């Protein structure tokens, strides 16, 4: 074989191998196909040329290879060449389009305000956009080959980092919120989306990291979460957060076999301060209480505000000594008066305590029992009570009570009791005070102190007051005698805010043919302090028709005598707290004396309530009070009993042992 044919065969074989390799290795893309077609054309051209030469030299005799020298093969080769060239042209055009597209996309990535980072599979940076450069203060060249901050174990928690790499290894996209640090000190929260980039063989070659600043959204979300769990006024945890902590604390207490104390603290005289001094003063006091409580708790304890003037305290691992100490500390922080708006306020509280596990093992039960204990403390005038079973019977849960209150009026469960008020000068009973009682179908007789505040809070007081007014006037009408006493009615501060109150009373007076002068209303100081236009309006109208108006519980609120000048008041009832012990307590006696003198100077009458013994009765008389009311004279009683009692009172020997000095003087 000649050199030429050797070259020919080598070239044919090489071309074939190249084509086969191309087919095998390069996926059959347009570019590869064009390359194959052109190679084939060139190969055929070379073969044709070589075969023609071999024929011309006579090296080849006539055989099938002569077909290669024909014109049709030349035509085929030309066709292949043209096709290949057209394909290549197309490819170039496509390439240009693609290049343009990539340039546009790169520009978009480059200009995107969000950060884009491309890293290789080793985690080293290959590209960052200008947003990254601006934030980090570094140029692209400076960061290439480095680790991105976002995947730096010093900035990101290890388990999050592990989770990222695990997710990416499966070819999935990882998305989540991470804290990132730029330029050593600039921190922000970012929503990161990290996607693997695969080549045509489906192997991961890169990761594209897109970072979007979500700091503001996150802060807003955190703020909302905080607000949902904290009390806006005091910034203390609220009930929801307290419950959460209580659940956790109970779990740990169970595990560690430790006790735990839940305390519920309710301020005793807060409502009066709030009503009389205004909400701003009340709010300031609540904030101050929160601050003082926070000062006395230790790490792990929780103080929360339940709402209103109620606070919750959780003391984990609280053995007996710790609770006692804590109660002492609460007392001591309340001992210091609260100075607000230049005035000094004394605040006391009732605290109920329930212990885990003795008093309950569930959060709700512990809270309920702390509530029961707190109410028992309040009713007993002790500042603190630990829950015990016997308290359950007396302390109807307020919720149950509030529900059954709703039906009490309709089902006629209320009753009026009457307590006589004696006139010091004449010894006669000019007035009886109507005091409501609730004959609860299950609980028996419930006293007003346990349901009137609840009725006020739940806006049910209006209906109750209307019932009291009607019932009392009906009673007056039934006595139908000129010697019968007038009736004094307790009207809540809430009632006075009702624009229809004076009209209602007038309508009832007309309906029962009662003279307005037979009616007295007793209102608390706090009602006056809330002196809205409405309250004043109601009082003026009632006074104008001849209804007497007394300020009840005088001395417990924060009003001054001066203040009374502005209101159409007939007189005041000195609170029993000052009267009951006045023979033993000089301060009380001074208060009663000065109040009486000042009231008289202002032309007001004075009733002393809470007279329980003859000594007090006598001293109060000497001090010049006009009327006396108290257990010494009579306890509140039903209308039937009162009728009998009144007829006995007329005859001197039946005056229940009360020695009426003035009567003696008069008779
Ligand atoms: P209050 O208006 O100060 O009524 C006097 C309270 O003192 C009555 O209690 C009475 O039983 C009690 N009391 C009378 N004399 C003595 C005494 O010598 N010693 C002692 N320790 N206590 C005495 P009660 O009936 O339990 O009423 C409590 C409060 O409930 C009343 O205090 C009043 O604020 C309210 N209340 C009673 N009835 C009504 C009502 O019909 N409507 C409204 N809004 N409140 C009422
Ligand atoms: Ca009263
Ligand atoms: Ca009173």
CSV table of N, CA, C and O in Angstrom, one decimal, residues 396-409 411 413-414 438 440-443 460:
chain,number,residue,atom,x,y,z
A,396,UNK,N,-67.5,31.5,96.2
A,396,UNK,CA,-68.0,31.1,94.9
A,396,UNK,C,-67.1,31.7,93.9
A,396,UNK,O,-66.7,32.9,94.0
A,397,UNK,N,-66.8,31.0,92.9
A,397,UNK,CA,-65.9,31.6,91.9
A,397,UNK,C,-66.6,32.8,91.2
A,397,UNK,O,-67.8,32.7,91.0
A,398,UNK,N,-65.9,33.8,91.0
A,398,UNK,CA,-66.5,35.0,90.5
A,398,UNK,C,-67.2,34.8,89.2
A,398,UNK,O,-68.2,35.4,88.9
A,399,UNK,N,-66.6,33.9,88.4
A,399,UNK,CA,-67.2,33.7,87.1
A,399,UNK,C,-68.6,33.1,87.2
A,399,UNK,O,-69.6,33.5,86.6
A,400,UNK,N,-68.7,32.1,88.1
A,400,UNK,CA,-70.0,31.4,88.3
A,400,UNK,C,-71.0,32.5,88.9
A,400,UNK,O,-72.1,32.5,88.5
A,401,UNK,N,-70.5,33.3,89.8
A,401,UNK,CA,-71.3,34.3,90.4
A,401,UNK,C,-71.8,35.3,89.4
A,401,UNK,O,-73.0,35.6,89.4
A,402,UNK,N,-70.9,35.7,88.5
A,402,UNK,CA,-71.3,36.7,87.5
A,402,UNK,C,-72.4,36.1,86.6
A,402,UNK,O,-73.3,36.8,86.2
A,403,UNK,N,-72.3,34.8,86.3
A,403,UNK,CA,-73.3,34.2,85.4
A,403,UNK,C,-74.6,34.1,86.1
A,403,UNK,O,-75.7,34.4,85.5
A,404,UNK,N,-74.6,33.7,87.4
A,404,UNK,CA,-75.9,33.5,88.0
A,404,UNK,C,-76.5,34.9,88.4
A,404,UNK,O,-77.7,35.0,88.5
A,405,UNK,N,-75.7,35.9,88.4
A,405,UNK,CA,-76.2,37.3,88.7
A,405,UNK,C,-77.2,37.7,87.6
A,405,UNK,O,-78.2,38.4,87.8
A,406,UNK,N,-76.9,37.2,86.4
A,406,UNK,CA,-77.7,37.6,85.2
A,406,UNK,C,-79.2,37.2,85.4
A,406,UNK,O,-80.1,37.9,84.9
A,407,UNK,N,-79.4,36.1,86.0
A,407,UNK,CA,-80.8,35.6,86.1
A,407,UNK,C,-81.4,36.0,87.5
A,407,UNK,O,-82.6,35.8,87.7
A,408,UNK,N,-80.6,36.6,88.4
A,408,UNK,CA,-81.0,36.8,89.7
A,408,UNK,C,-82.2,37.8,89.8
A,408,UNK,O,-83.2,37.5,90.5
A,409,UNK,N,-82.2,38.8,89.0
A,409,UNK,CA,-83.3,39.8,89.0
A,409,UNK,C,-84.6,39.1,88.5
A,409,UNK,O,-85.6,39.2,89.1
A,411,UNK,N,-85.4,36.1,88.4
A,411,UNK,CA,-85.9,35.0,89.2
A,411,UNK,C,-86.2,35.5,90.6
A,411,UNK,O,-86.3,34.6,91.5
A,413,UNK,N,-84.4,36.7,93.1
A,413,UNK,CA,-83.6,36.2,94.1
A,413,UNK,C,-83.1,37.2,95.1
A,413,UNK,O,-82.4,36.9,96.1
A,414,UNK,N,-83.3,38.5,94.8
A,414,UNK,CA,-82.9,39.5,95.7
A,414,UNK,C,-83.9,39.9,96.8
A,414,UNK,O,-85.1,39.6,96.6
A,438,UNK,N,-78.8,38.7,98.6
A,438,UNK,CA,-79.1,37.8,97.4
A,438,UNK,C,-79.3,36.4,98.0
A,438,UNK,O,-78.3,35.8,98.5
A,440,UNK,N,-79.1,33.2,97.1
A,440,UNK,CA,-78.6,32.4,96.0
A,440,UNK,C,-79.2,31.0,96.1
A,440,UNK,O,-79.1,30.4,97.2
A,441,UNK,N,-79.7,30.5,95.0
A,441,UNK,CA,-80.4,29.1,95.1
A,441,UNK,C,-79.4,28.1,95.7
A,441,UNK,O,-79.9,27.1,96.3
A,442,UNK,N,-78.1,28.1,95.4
A,442,UNK,CA,-77.2,27.1,96.0
A,442,UNK,C,-76.4,27.6,97.1
A,442,UNK,O,-76.1,26.9,98.1
A,443,UNK,N,-76.0,28.9,97.0
A,443,UNK,CA,-75.0,29.4,98.0
A,443,UNK,C,-75.7,29.9,99.3
A,443,UNK,O,-75.0,30.3,100.2
A,460,UNK,N,-74.0,45.0,85.3
A,460,UNK,CA,-75.3,44.5,85.7
A,460,UNK,C,-75.9,45.3,86.8
A,460,UNK,O,-77.0,45.1,87.2
